[in-house]
Coordinates of C-alpha atoms and ligand atoms in Angstrom, one line a residue:
Chain L
M62 CA -10.2 -10.9 2.0
P63 CA -10.6 -12.0 5.6
H64 CA -13.9 -10.1 6.2
A65 CA -15.5 -11.8 3.3
K66 CA -14.9 -15.1 5.1
I67 CA -16.4 -13.8 8.3
F68 CA -19.7 -12.9 6.7
G69 CA -19.6 -15.6 4.1
S70 CA -22.9 -16.1 2.2
S71 CA -24.9 -13.8 4.6
R72 CA -22.9 -10.9 3.2
S73 CA -25.0 -10.3 0.1
L74 CA -28.1 -10.4 2.4
L75 CA -26.5 -7.8 4.6
V76 CA -25.6 -5.6 1.7
A77 CA -29.1 -5.9 0.3
G78 CA -30.5 -5.0 3.7
L79 CA -28.3 -2.0 4.0
I80 CA -29.2 -0.7 0.6
G81 CA -32.9 -1.1 1.5
L82 CA -32.3 0.7 4.7
G83 CA -30.5 3.5 2.8
L84 CA -33.3 3.8 0.3
L85 CA -36.0 4.1 3.0
A86 CA -34.1 6.0 5.7
P87 CA -35.0 9.6 4.7
L88 CA -38.6 8.7 4.4
V89 CA -38.7 7.0 7.8
A90 CA -36.8 9.8 9.5
P91 CA -37.5 12.9 7.5
G92 CA -36.4 15.1 10.3
H93 CA -32.8 13.8 10.1
Q94 CA -32.5 13.9 6.4
S95 CA -29.5 16.2 6.2
Q96 CA -27.6 14.4 9.0
L97 CA -28.2 11.2 7.0
T98 CA -26.9 12.7 3.9
E99 CA -23.9 13.9 5.8
L100 CA -23.4 10.4 7.1
L101 CA -23.3 9.0 3.6
L102 CA -20.7 11.5 2.6
F103 CA -18.7 10.7 5.8
I104 CA -18.7 7.1 4.7
V105 CA -17.2 8.1 1.4
F106 CA -14.6 10.3 3.2
A107 CA -13.6 7.5 5.6
L108 CA -13.5 4.8 2.9
A109 CA -11.4 7.1 0.6
W110 CA -9.1 8.0 3.4
D111 CA -8.6 4.4 4.3
L112 CA -7.7 3.3 0.8
V113 CA -4.5 5.2 1.1
G114 CA -4.1 5.4 4.9
G115 CA -5.2 2.0 6.0
Q116 CA -4.7 -0.3 3.0
M117 CA -1.5 1.4 1.7
G118 CA -0.2 2.7 5.0
Y119 CA 0.3 6.3 3.9
N120 CA -1.4 8.4 6.5
S121 CA -2.6 11.6 4.8
F122 CA -3.7 14.5 7.0
G123 CA -4.6 16.5 4.0
N124 CA -7.3 14.6 2.2
V125 CA -9.7 17.4 3.0
L126 CA -7.8 19.2 0.2
F127 CA -9.7 17.0 -2.3
V128 CA -13.0 17.6 -0.6
G129 CA -12.4 21.4 -0.9
V130 CA -11.3 21.2 -4.5
G131 CA -14.4 19.2 -5.3
M132 CA -16.6 21.6 -3.5
Y133 CA -15.3 24.7 -5.3
A134 CA -15.0 23.0 -8.7
S135 CA -18.6 21.9 -8.5
A136 CA -19.9 25.3 -7.4
I137 CA -17.9 27.0 -10.1
V138 CA -19.3 24.7 -12.8
Q139 CA -22.8 25.0 -11.4
V140 CA -22.7 28.8 -11.6
G141 CA -20.3 29.2 -14.5
L142 CA -22.4 27.2 -17.0
F143 CA -25.0 30.0 -16.8
Y144 CA -23.5 33.1 -15.3
D145 CA -20.2 35.0 -14.8
V146 CA -18.6 33.5 -11.7
G147 CA -16.8 36.7 -10.7
R148 CA -20.0 38.7 -10.8
Y149 CA -22.0 36.0 -9.0
T150 CA -19.6 35.8 -6.1
E151 CA -19.4 39.7 -6.0
A152 CA -23.1 39.8 -5.5
K153 CA -22.7 37.1 -2.8
G154 CA -24.8 34.8 -5.0
G155 CA -27.9 36.5 -3.9
G156 CA -30.4 38.8 -5.5
T157 CA -32.8 38.1 -8.2
Q158 CA -30.3 38.3 -11.1
F159 CA -28.9 34.8 -10.5
L160 CA -31.8 32.4 -10.7
F161 CA -31.5 28.8 -11.9
D162 CA -34.4 27.0 -13.4
V163 CA -34.8 23.3 -12.9
P164 CA -32.9 22.0 -16.0
Q165 CA -30.1 24.5 -15.3
F166 CA -29.8 23.5 -11.7
L167 CA -29.8 19.8 -12.5
T168 CA -27.4 20.1 -15.4
G169 CA -25.1 22.2 -13.2
L170 CA -25.2 19.7 -10.4
G171 CA -24.6 16.7 -12.7
F172 CA -21.6 18.3 -14.4
G173 CA -20.5 19.8 -11.2
I174 CA -20.1 16.5 -9.5
L175 CA -18.3 15.0 -12.5
V176 CA -15.9 17.9 -12.8
A177 CA -15.3 17.9 -9.1
A178 CA -14.2 14.3 -9.3
I179 CA -11.9 15.0 -12.2
M180 CA -10.4 18.1 -10.8
A181 CA -9.7 16.5 -7.4
G182 CA -8.1 13.6 -9.3
L183 CA -5.9 15.9 -11.3
V184 CA -4.8 17.7 -8.2
A185 CA -4.0 14.4 -6.6
L186 CA -2.0 13.3 -9.6
L187 CA 0.0 16.5 -9.6
L188 CA 0.7 16.6 -5.8
G189 CA 0.9 12.9 -5.4
S190 CA 3.7 12.6 -7.9
L191 CA 5.7 14.8 -5.5
V192 CA 4.6 14.1 -2.0
L193 CA 4.2 10.3 -2.4
R194 CA 8.0 10.2 -2.7
M195 CA 8.1 10.9 1.0
R196 CA 7.4 8.4 3.6
G197 CA 6.0 8.1 7.1
H198 CA 5.9 11.2 9.2
Y199 CA 7.3 13.3 6.3
F200 CA 4.4 12.4 4.1
A201 CA 1.9 13.0 7.0
I202 CA 3.3 16.4 7.8
C203 CA 3.5 17.4 4.2
T204 CA -0.1 16.5 3.5
L205 CA -1.2 18.4 6.6
G206 CA 0.6 21.5 5.2
L207 CA -1.1 21.1 1.8
G208 CA -4.5 21.0 3.4
I209 CA -3.9 24.2 5.3
A210 CA -2.2 25.9 2.4
A211 CA -5.2 25.2 0.1
G212 CA -7.6 27.0 2.4
Q213 CA -5.3 30.1 2.4
V214 CA -5.0 30.0 -1.4
A215 CA -8.7 29.7 -1.9
A216 CA -9.3 32.6 0.5
G217 CA -7.0 34.7 -1.6
I218 CA -8.9 34.3 -4.9
P219 CA -11.6 37.0 -5.2
W220 CA -13.1 35.2 -8.3
I221 CA -14.4 32.5 -6.0
G222 CA -15.4 34.9 -3.3
G223 CA -12.0 34.9 -1.4
G224 CA -12.2 34.9 2.3
S225 CA -16.0 35.6 2.4
G226 CA -16.7 32.3 0.6
M227 CA -19.1 31.2 -2.1
L228 CA -22.7 30.1 -2.3
T229 CA -23.8 27.2 -4.3
P230 CA -26.8 27.9 -6.6
N231 CA -30.1 28.5 -5.0
P232 CA -32.2 25.5 -5.8
P233 CA -35.4 26.4 -7.8
A234 CA -38.6 26.1 -5.8
A235 CA -40.1 24.1 -8.6
L236 CA -37.6 21.3 -7.8
G237 CA -39.3 20.5 -4.6
D238 CA -37.3 18.9 -1.8
V239 CA -33.7 19.3 -3.0
G240 CA -32.5 17.7 0.2
L241 CA -34.0 14.4 -0.8
L242 CA -32.2 14.6 -4.2
L243 CA -28.9 15.2 -2.5
Y244 CA -29.6 12.3 -0.1
Y245 CA -30.0 9.9 -3.0
L246 CA -27.0 11.3 -4.8
A247 CA -25.0 10.7 -1.7
L248 CA -26.4 7.2 -1.3
L249 CA -25.4 6.5 -4.9
L250 CA -21.9 7.8 -4.4
A251 CA -21.5 5.9 -1.2
L252 CA -22.6 2.7 -2.8
A253 CA -20.4 3.4 -5.9
T254 CA -17.4 4.0 -3.6
F255 CA -18.0 0.8 -1.6
A256 CA -18.5 -1.3 -4.7
T257 CA -15.4 0.2 -6.5
F258 CA -13.2 -0.3 -3.5
T259 CA -14.5 -3.9 -2.9
W260 CA -13.5 -4.7 -6.5
L261 CA -10.2 -2.8 -6.3
L262 CA -9.2 -4.7 -3.2
S263 CA -10.0 -8.0 -4.8
T264 CA -7.5 -7.4 -7.6
R265 CA -3.7 -7.5 -7.7
F266 CA -3.8 -3.8 -7.2
G267 CA -5.3 -4.3 -3.8
L268 CA -2.5 -6.8 -2.9
A269 CA 0.0 -4.2 -4.1
L270 CA -1.4 -1.6 -1.8
N271 CA -1.1 -4.0 1.2
A272 CA 2.4 -4.9 0.1
I273 CA 3.4 -1.2 0.0
R274 CA 2.0 -0.9 3.5
D275 CA 3.9 -3.9 4.8
D276 CA 7.3 -3.4 3.1
E277 CA 7.6 -0.9 0.3
D278 CA 11.3 -1.6 -0.3
K279 CA 10.6 -5.3 -0.8
A280 CA 7.9 -4.4 -3.3
D281 CA 10.4 -2.3 -5.1
A282 CA 12.9 -5.1 -5.0
M283 CA 10.3 -7.4 -6.6
G284 CA 9.9 -4.9 -9.5
L285 CA 6.5 -3.5 -8.6
A286 CA 5.9 -0.1 -10.0
T287 CA 5.4 1.2 -6.5
H288 CA 5.3 4.9 -7.2
G289 CA 2.7 4.6 -10.0
I290 CA 0.6 2.4 -7.8
K291 CA 0.7 4.9 -4.9
V292 CA -0.2 7.8 -7.2
T293 CA -3.0 5.8 -8.8
A294 CA -4.5 4.9 -5.4
W295 CA -4.3 8.5 -4.3
V296 CA -6.0 9.7 -7.5
I297 CA -8.8 7.2 -7.1
A298 CA -9.4 8.2 -3.5
A299 CA -9.3 11.9 -4.5
C300 CA -11.9 11.4 -7.2
F301 CA -14.4 10.0 -4.7
L302 CA -13.5 12.7 -2.2
G303 CA -14.0 15.4 -4.8
A304 CA -17.4 14.1 -5.8
A305 CA -18.4 13.9 -2.1
G306 CA -17.2 17.4 -1.7
A307 CA -19.4 18.6 -4.5
I308 CA -22.5 17.1 -2.8
Y309 CA -21.4 18.4 0.6
G310 CA -21.1 21.9 -0.8
N311 CA -24.6 21.8 -2.0
L312 CA -25.8 20.3 1.3
V313 CA -24.3 23.1 3.4
R314 CA -24.9 25.7 0.6
F315 CA -22.3 28.2 1.9
I316 CA -18.7 27.4 1.1
D317 CA -16.2 29.0 3.5
P318 CA -12.6 28.4 2.4
T319 CA -11.3 27.4 5.7
Q320 CA -14.4 26.4 7.7
T321 CA -16.2 24.3 5.1
A322 CA -14.1 23.5 2.1
F323 CA -10.6 23.0 3.5
A324 CA -11.8 22.3 7.1
G325 CA -8.8 20.5 8.3
A326 CA -9.7 20.7 12.0
T327 CA -13.1 19.2 11.5
I328 CA -13.8 17.1 8.4
G329 CA -10.0 16.6 7.8
V330 CA -9.5 15.0 11.2
W331 CA -12.9 13.4 11.4
M332 CA -12.4 11.2 8.3
I333 CA -9.3 9.7 9.9
L334 CA -11.0 9.3 13.2
M335 CA -13.9 7.5 11.5
A336 CA -11.6 5.1 9.7
L337 CA -9.6 4.3 12.9
L338 CA -12.8 4.0 15.0
G339 CA -14.3 1.5 12.7
G340 CA -11.1 -0.4 11.9
S341 CA -8.6 0.9 9.4
G342 CA -7.3 -1.5 6.7
T343 CA -10.7 -3.1 6.3
L344 CA -13.5 -2.3 4.0
L345 CA -16.3 -2.4 6.5
G346 CA -14.4 -0.6 9.2
P347 CA -14.6 3.0 7.7
V348 CA -18.4 2.4 7.1
V349 CA -19.0 1.3 10.7
G350 CA -16.8 4.0 12.0
A351 CA -18.7 6.7 10.1
V352 CA -22.0 5.5 11.4
V353 CA -20.9 5.4 15.0
F354 CA -19.1 8.7 14.7
Q355 CA -22.0 10.5 13.2
L356 CA -24.3 9.1 15.9
F357 CA -22.0 10.3 18.7
K358 CA -21.4 13.6 17.0
E359 CA -25.1 14.4 16.6
L360 CA -25.8 13.3 20.2
F361 CA -23.0 15.4 21.6
W362 CA -24.1 18.4 19.5
T363 CA -27.7 18.0 20.7
Y364 CA -27.2 17.1 24.4
L365 CA -23.8 18.4 25.3
L366 CA -23.8 21.7 23.4
G367 CA -20.9 23.8 24.5
W368 CA -19.0 20.7 25.6
Q369 CA -19.4 18.8 22.3
R370 CA -15.8 19.1 21.3
V371 CA -14.6 18.0 24.7
A372 CA -16.9 15.0 24.5
L373 CA -15.5 14.2 21.0
G374 CA -12.0 14.4 22.4
V375 CA -12.9 12.0 25.1
L376 CA -14.3 9.7 22.5
I377 CA -11.1 9.8 20.5
V378 CA -9.0 8.9 23.5
A379 CA -11.4 6.1 24.5
V380 CA -11.2 4.7 21.0
A381 CA -7.4 4.8 21.0
V382 CA -7.2 3.1 24.4
F383 CA -10.0 0.5 24.2
F384 CA -10.2 -0.2 20.5
P385 CA -6.7 0.2 19.0
D386 CA -7.8 -2.0 16.1
G387 CA -11.1 -0.3 15.6
I388 CA -14.6 -1.8 16.1
V389 CA -14.3 -4.2 13.2
G390 CA -10.8 -5.2 14.3
F391 CA -12.0 -5.8 17.8
A392 CA -15.0 -7.8 16.7
R393 CA -12.8 -9.9 14.4
T394 CA -10.4 -10.9 17.2
R395 CA -13.2 -11.4 19.6
F396 CA -15.7 -13.3 17.6
G397 CA -14.4 -13.8 14.1
R398 CA -12.9 -16.8 12.5
G399 CA -10.1 -14.7 11.1
Q400 CA -7.3 -16.2 13.3
R401 CA -4.7 -14.3 15.2
S402 CA -1.2 -15.6 15.8
E403 CA -1.8 -16.0 19.6
E404 CA -4.8 -18.2 19.0
D405 CA -2.9 -20.2 16.5
T406 CA -0.1 -21.0 18.8
A407 CA -2.5 -21.7 21.6
A408 CA -4.4 -24.2 19.4
A409 CA -1.2 -25.7 18.2
L410 CA 0.0 -26.2 21.8
K411 CA -3.3 -27.8 22.8
E412 CA -2.9 -30.3 19.9
K413 CA 0.5 -31.3 21.0
A414 CA -0.5 -31.7 24.7
P415 CA -1.3 -35.3 25.6
Chain E
M66 CA 29.6 -19.4 -21.8
T67 CA 28.7 -15.7 -21.7
A68 CA 28.6 -13.9 -18.4
I69 CA 25.0 -12.8 -17.3
L70 CA 26.4 -10.7 -14.5
E71 CA 29.7 -8.8 -14.6
V72 CA 31.0 -6.8 -11.7
E73 CA 34.0 -4.6 -12.4
A74 CA 36.2 -3.0 -9.7
L75 CA 33.1 -2.2 -7.6
T76 CA 33.9 0.0 -4.6
K77 CA 31.5 1.0 -1.8
T78 CA 32.4 2.9 1.3
F79 CA 30.4 3.8 4.4
G80 CA 32.2 6.8 6.0
G81 CA 35.7 5.4 6.6
V82 CA 34.7 1.7 6.1
V83 CA 35.5 0.3 2.7
A84 CA 32.8 -2.4 2.6
N85 CA 33.6 -3.3 -1.0
D86 CA 37.1 -2.6 -2.3
R87 CA 37.5 -2.9 -6.1
I88 CA 35.6 -6.2 -6.4
S89 CA 35.4 -7.8 -9.7
L90 CA 33.5 -11.0 -10.4
E91 CA 31.6 -12.8 -13.2
V92 CA 28.7 -15.1 -13.2
P93 CA 28.3 -17.2 -16.3
E94 CA 24.7 -17.7 -17.5
G95 CA 23.0 -20.8 -16.2
T96 CA 25.5 -21.6 -13.5
I97 CA 25.5 -21.5 -9.7
V98 CA 28.2 -19.4 -8.2
G99 CA 29.0 -19.1 -4.5
L100 CA 30.0 -16.0 -2.5
I101 CA 31.6 -16.7 0.9
G102 CA 33.6 -14.8 3.5
P103 CA 33.6 -14.2 7.2
N104 CA 31.0 -12.0 8.9
G105 CA 31.3 -8.4 7.8
S106 CA 33.4 -9.1 4.8
G107 CA 31.0 -7.2 2.5
K108 CA 28.9 -9.9 0.9
T109 CA 25.5 -8.4 1.6
T110 CA 26.9 -4.9 0.7
L111 CA 27.9 -6.3 -2.7
F112 CA 24.3 -7.6 -3.2
N113 CA 22.9 -4.2 -2.2
A114 CA 25.3 -2.6 -4.7
I115 CA 24.4 -4.9 -7.6
T116 CA 20.6 -4.5 -7.0
G117 CA 20.8 -0.7 -6.7
A118 CA 19.8 -0.6 -3.0
H119 CA 22.5 1.9 -2.5
P120 CA 24.7 4.0 -5.0
I121 CA 28.2 2.8 -5.5
D122 CA 31.3 4.9 -5.3
A123 CA 33.2 3.4 -8.3
G124 CA 33.0 0.5 -10.7
R125 CA 30.5 -1.0 -13.0
V126 CA 27.9 -3.6 -13.0
R127 CA 26.6 -5.2 -16.2
F128 CA 23.6 -7.5 -16.4
Q129 CA 23.0 -9.3 -19.7
G130 CA 25.6 -7.1 -21.2
R131 CA 23.9 -3.8 -20.2
E132 CA 25.1 -1.4 -17.6
I133 CA 22.8 -1.4 -14.5
S134 CA 24.9 0.4 -11.9
T135 CA 23.0 3.6 -12.3
L136 CA 19.6 2.1 -12.3
L137 CA 17.2 2.1 -9.4
T138 CA 16.2 -1.1 -7.5
Q139 CA 12.9 -1.4 -9.2
A140 CA 14.3 -1.1 -12.8
I141 CA 16.9 -3.7 -12.0
A142 CA 14.3 -6.1 -10.7
R143 CA 12.2 -5.5 -13.8
R144 CA 15.1 -6.7 -15.9
G145 CA 14.9 -10.0 -14.1
L146 CA 17.6 -9.7 -11.5
I147 CA 15.8 -10.6 -8.2
R148 CA 17.4 -10.9 -4.8
T149 CA 16.4 -12.3 -1.4
F150 CA 17.4 -10.8 1.9
Q151 CA 19.6 -12.1 4.7
Q152 CA 16.8 -11.0 7.1
P153 CA 13.8 -12.4 5.2
R154 CA 11.5 -9.7 3.9
V155 CA 7.9 -10.7 3.2
Y156 CA 4.6 -8.8 3.3
R157 CA 3.9 -9.5 6.9
R158 CA 0.2 -8.8 7.2
M159 CA -0.7 -10.6 4.0
T160 CA -1.2 -14.4 3.8
A161 CA 1.6 -16.6 2.4
A162 CA -0.6 -17.2 -0.7
D163 CA -1.2 -13.5 -1.2
N164 CA 2.5 -12.9 -0.9
M165 CA 3.0 -15.3 -3.7
L166 CA 0.2 -14.0 -5.9
L167 CA 1.7 -10.5 -5.8
S168 CA 5.1 -11.8 -6.7
T169 CA 4.2 -12.8 -10.3
N170 CA 6.4 -11.5 -13.1
V171 CA 5.6 -7.8 -13.4
R172 CA 7.9 -7.4 -16.3
K173 CA 5.7 -9.3 -18.6
L174 CA 2.5 -7.9 -17.3
G175 CA 1.4 -4.3 -17.8
L176 CA -0.3 -1.8 -15.5
A177 CA -3.7 -3.1 -16.7
S178 CA -2.9 -6.5 -15.3
L179 CA -2.9 -5.0 -11.8
F180 CA -6.6 -4.4 -12.1
A181 CA -7.5 -8.1 -12.4
A182 CA -7.7 -10.7 -9.8
A183 CA -5.1 -13.5 -10.0
G184 CA -6.0 -16.1 -12.5
T185 CA -6.3 -19.9 -11.9
K186 CA -3.0 -20.5 -13.6
E187 CA -1.2 -18.1 -11.2
R188 CA -3.0 -19.6 -8.2
E189 CA -1.9 -23.1 -9.2
R190 CA 1.7 -21.9 -9.7
A191 CA 1.7 -20.1 -6.4
L192 CA 0.5 -23.3 -4.6
E193 CA 3.0 -25.4 -6.6
L194 CA 5.9 -23.2 -5.5
L195 CA 4.6 -23.1 -1.9
D196 CA 4.6 -26.8 -2.0
F197 CA 8.0 -26.8 -3.6
V198 CA 9.4 -25.1 -0.5
G199 CA 7.2 -27.1 1.9
L200 CA 4.8 -24.3 2.9
A201 CA 1.6 -25.5 1.2
D202 CA -0.2 -25.9 4.4
K203 CA 0.8 -22.4 5.5
R204 CA -0.9 -20.7 2.6
D205 CA -3.5 -19.0 4.7
T206 CA -1.2 -18.0 7.5
R207 CA -0.1 -14.4 7.7
A208 CA 3.5 -14.2 6.5
G209 CA 4.5 -12.3 9.7
D210 CA 3.4 -15.2 11.8
L211 CA 5.7 -17.7 10.1
S212 CA 9.0 -18.6 11.7
F213 CA 12.3 -17.1 10.5
G214 CA 13.1 -20.2 8.5
Q215 CA 9.6 -20.4 7.0
Q216 CA 9.9 -16.7 6.0
K217 CA 13.2 -17.4 4.3
L218 CA 11.5 -20.3 2.3
L219 CA 8.5 -18.1 1.5
E220 CA 10.8 -15.4 0.2
L221 CA 12.6 -17.9 -2.0
A222 CA 9.3 -19.1 -3.4
M223 CA 8.3 -15.5 -4.1
A224 CA 11.5 -14.9 -5.9
L225 CA 10.9 -18.0 -8.0
M226 CA 7.3 -16.9 -8.7
N227 CA 8.8 -13.8 -10.2
D228 CA 10.3 -16.0 -12.9
P229 CA 13.6 -14.1 -12.8
E230 CA 16.6 -14.3 -15.2
M231 CA 18.9 -14.5 -12.3
L232 CA 18.6 -14.9 -8.5
L233 CA 20.9 -13.5 -5.8
L234 CA 20.3 -15.5 -2.6
D235 CA 21.6 -14.1 0.7
E236 CA 22.2 -17.1 3.0
P237 CA 19.2 -19.2 1.9
T238 CA 19.9 -22.0 4.4
A239 CA 20.2 -19.7 7.5
G240 CA 17.6 -20.6 10.1
I241 CA 16.4 -23.6 8.1
N242 CA 15.9 -26.8 9.9
P243 CA 19.1 -29.0 9.2
T244 CA 16.9 -31.8 8.0
L245 CA 15.4 -29.5 5.4
I246 CA 18.6 -28.1 4.1
D247 CA 19.4 -31.1 1.9
R248 CA 16.0 -30.8 0.3
L249 CA 16.5 -27.1 -0.2
V250 CA 19.9 -27.7 -1.9
D251 CA 18.1 -30.2 -4.1
R252 CA 15.5 -27.7 -5.1
L253 CA 18.0 -25.1 -5.9
K254 CA 19.9 -27.5 -8.1
T255 CA 16.6 -28.5 -9.8
V256 CA 15.6 -24.9 -10.7
N257 CA 19.1 -24.3 -12.0
R258 CA 19.1 -27.4 -14.1
E259 CA 15.5 -27.4 -15.3
R260 CA 14.9 -23.8 -15.8
G261 CA 18.4 -22.7 -16.5
L262 CA 18.1 -20.2 -13.7
T263 CA 21.5 -18.5 -12.8
L264 CA 22.2 -18.3 -9.1
L265 CA 24.6 -16.3 -7.1
I266 CA 24.5 -17.5 -3.5
I267 CA 25.9 -16.1 -0.3
E268 CA 26.4 -19.0 2.1
H269 CA 28.1 -19.6 5.4
N270 CA 27.4 -23.3 5.4
M271 CA 30.5 -24.7 3.7
P272 CA 29.3 -28.2 2.8
V273 CA 26.2 -26.6 1.3
I274 CA 28.0 -24.2 -1.0
M275 CA 30.7 -26.7 -1.9
G276 CA 28.0 -29.0 -3.1
L277 CA 26.1 -26.4 -4.9
A278 CA 28.5 -24.0 -6.7
A279 CA 30.7 -24.6 -9.6
H280 CA 32.8 -21.6 -8.8
I281 CA 33.3 -19.7 -5.6
Y282 CA 34.4 -16.2 -4.7
C283 CA 35.7 -15.5 -1.2
L284 CA 35.7 -12.0 0.3
A285 CA 37.6 -10.8 3.4
H286 CA 37.6 -7.2 4.7
G287 CA 35.8 -6.0 1.7
R288 CA 38.4 -7.4 -0.8
L289 CA 38.3 -10.3 -3.1
L290 CA 40.5 -12.8 -1.4
A291 CA 40.4 -15.9 -3.6
E292 CA 38.3 -17.5 -6.3
G293 CA 38.1 -20.8 -8.1
P294 CA 36.5 -24.2 -8.0
P295 CA 35.1 -25.2 -4.6
Q296 CA 38.0 -27.7 -3.8
A297 CA 40.7 -25.1 -4.6
V298 CA 39.0 -22.4 -2.6
R299 CA 38.5 -24.6 0.4
S300 CA 42.1 -25.6 0.5
D301 CA 43.4 -22.1 -0.2
A302 CA 45.6 -21.1 2.8
R303 CA 44.4 -17.5 2.6
V304 CA 40.8 -18.5 2.9
I305 CA 41.4 -20.8 5.8
D306 CA 43.4 -18.0 7.5
A307 CA 40.6 -15.5 6.9
Y308 CA 38.0 -17.8 8.5
L309 CA 40.2 -18.8 11.4
G310 CA 41.4 -15.2 11.9
A311 CA 37.8 -14.0 12.1
A312 CA 36.7 -16.7 14.5
Ligands
LIG146 N1 24.3 0.7 5.6 C1 25.5 0.6 6.2 N2 26.0 1.7 6.9 C2 27.2 1.6 7.4 N3 28.0 0.5 7.4 C3 27.5 -0.6 6.8 C4 26.2 -0.6 6.1 N4 26.0 -1.8 5.6 C5 27.1 -2.5 5.8 N5 28.0 -1.8 6.5 C6 29.4 -2.3 7.0 O1 30.0 -2.9 5.9 C7 30.7 -4.0 6.3 C8 30.3 -5.2 5.5 O2 28.9 -5.6 5.9 P1 28.1 -6.7 5.1 O3 26.7 -6.7 5.7 O4 28.2 -6.5 3.7 O5 28.8 -8.0 5.6 P2 28.5 -9.5 5.2 O6 29.6 -10.1 4.5 O7 27.2 -9.6 4.6 O8 28.4 -10.1 6.7 P3 27.5 -11.3 7.3 O9 28.1 -12.6 6.9 O10 27.6 -11.1 8.8 O11 26.1 -11.1 6.7 C9 30.5 -4.2 7.8 O12 31.6 -3.6 8.4 C10 29.3 -3.3 8.0 O13 29.3 -2.8 9.3
LIG147 MG1 25.4 -10.4 5.1

């Protein structure tokens, strides 16, 4: 992988540094804990989007679907293990009848995240087998529709609170700072995602994703099981998105079907933006993109309140115009050793010149 | 000698154009067979039809004795019938070496093998084949940055990496430096002789195909015009007419 070459041996040092930073960050900046947790989840969103969008060239506008499925699946498991879900949502999750003690809450959360990943994966398997037969714009539009439809479907199911949404279990006071727990869970998930994807992209599977991006018909003509590979990639991405959705649901507590769970206009678009901002088709790009994006988003929401969405729009345009290859792509052409064709030709011409 | 590929009365039309009109041909196992014909005579269309790139209107295609005319491209490729394209197709944003590593024989490897990095043996073989086509020093170059001719050579190396039972080559010498053509012809003869690889080659370069093929089919206007040993086809009046008429 080209980026591995750029960072060479200093890479493990960098990774170690980042992990250290991740472990200490909430202690250093306790006031920004939930934003930091959100950032870690955004990293997972962006990485998972880019596995299929950047590496495989299938631009999905509906990945928020898996976030939402994970969010609901986890909440349902967390509640359902101990109470009747229908009665819980009817009572808006409140009251004194639906209390969770520490073991209950932790068991629920653990199983919730697991089931969220599995459910999102299953949904991806089912839908992927169908929509991944489409290509290009057809695929993009179809996934967009799926994301929107999912929100409407969820809003129509009273059992999970319908349009008025669902609350995740109230964390027991005895647990102490549940925010810190969620932060470290998000950190673990982000690291697991990064490690898994790093490994995946070092295998023949990673090459196959790139080949599908470059010329799917050629891959077919070489006998690669392209459809199976595409579905597998989407399922893997969906599992991580589902797990991240589970944690995200517990972070925001209130799951609104269209505003939180299947929030196509915010999270759904942001995850694509983060990947493109950082540099799609690279491993580091989505991570960098998520950090920069979260930074700008928080600044805009703090200092430009009322105009934050306009500012975000300007950011999007600025990125598209000035960094078409993303920050990592830009850095690589500018400073990296990863050669570009123009430079090659230039160098070759110089050599030939007397 | 048994035929590895049998095409029987294959017909393919595009709207009103009959690109392949009841074409029948046979390729005996282990031989090199040529396919010639003026521009637009339907040669590439025949390759597309054989490899399942588009459905055919009538006729049959048998590979190793089994009907393949209803199979999809991928399934046909997995049986060991691999083709190269007239306009070379490589994975443009991947390095030449990665193009090679992904072209290993997927028939003999399961899905699980996808989740492993390429082994030393594969790497060695990939480099060997890149060297075989003279691209060893381009291994870290992005395939899309290679010249047309280099891409054609890379595509050939990828096809060989796949360890096919039979190869369909669409104008392998097009865009190749004339000084390299002799070497390429040599290499094709070598793989045919040493590995018993059957080749069906579309070629415009007459001296090349005359030197390579044991048997030649000539198409014109979608029909099979003539067939036979190279000398006989070359001196066939109808073939000469077709080429002169098209010129
Ligand atoms: N996908 C297609 N749609 C419509 N017409 C096509 C298509 N493919 C081929 N044709 C037509 O079929 C005929 C045969 O084309 P083909 O590409 O097979 O010729 P060829 O023998 O390979 O020529 P060349 O030597 O120039 O490569 C041509 O008239 C071409 O225009
Ligand atoms: Mg042709």
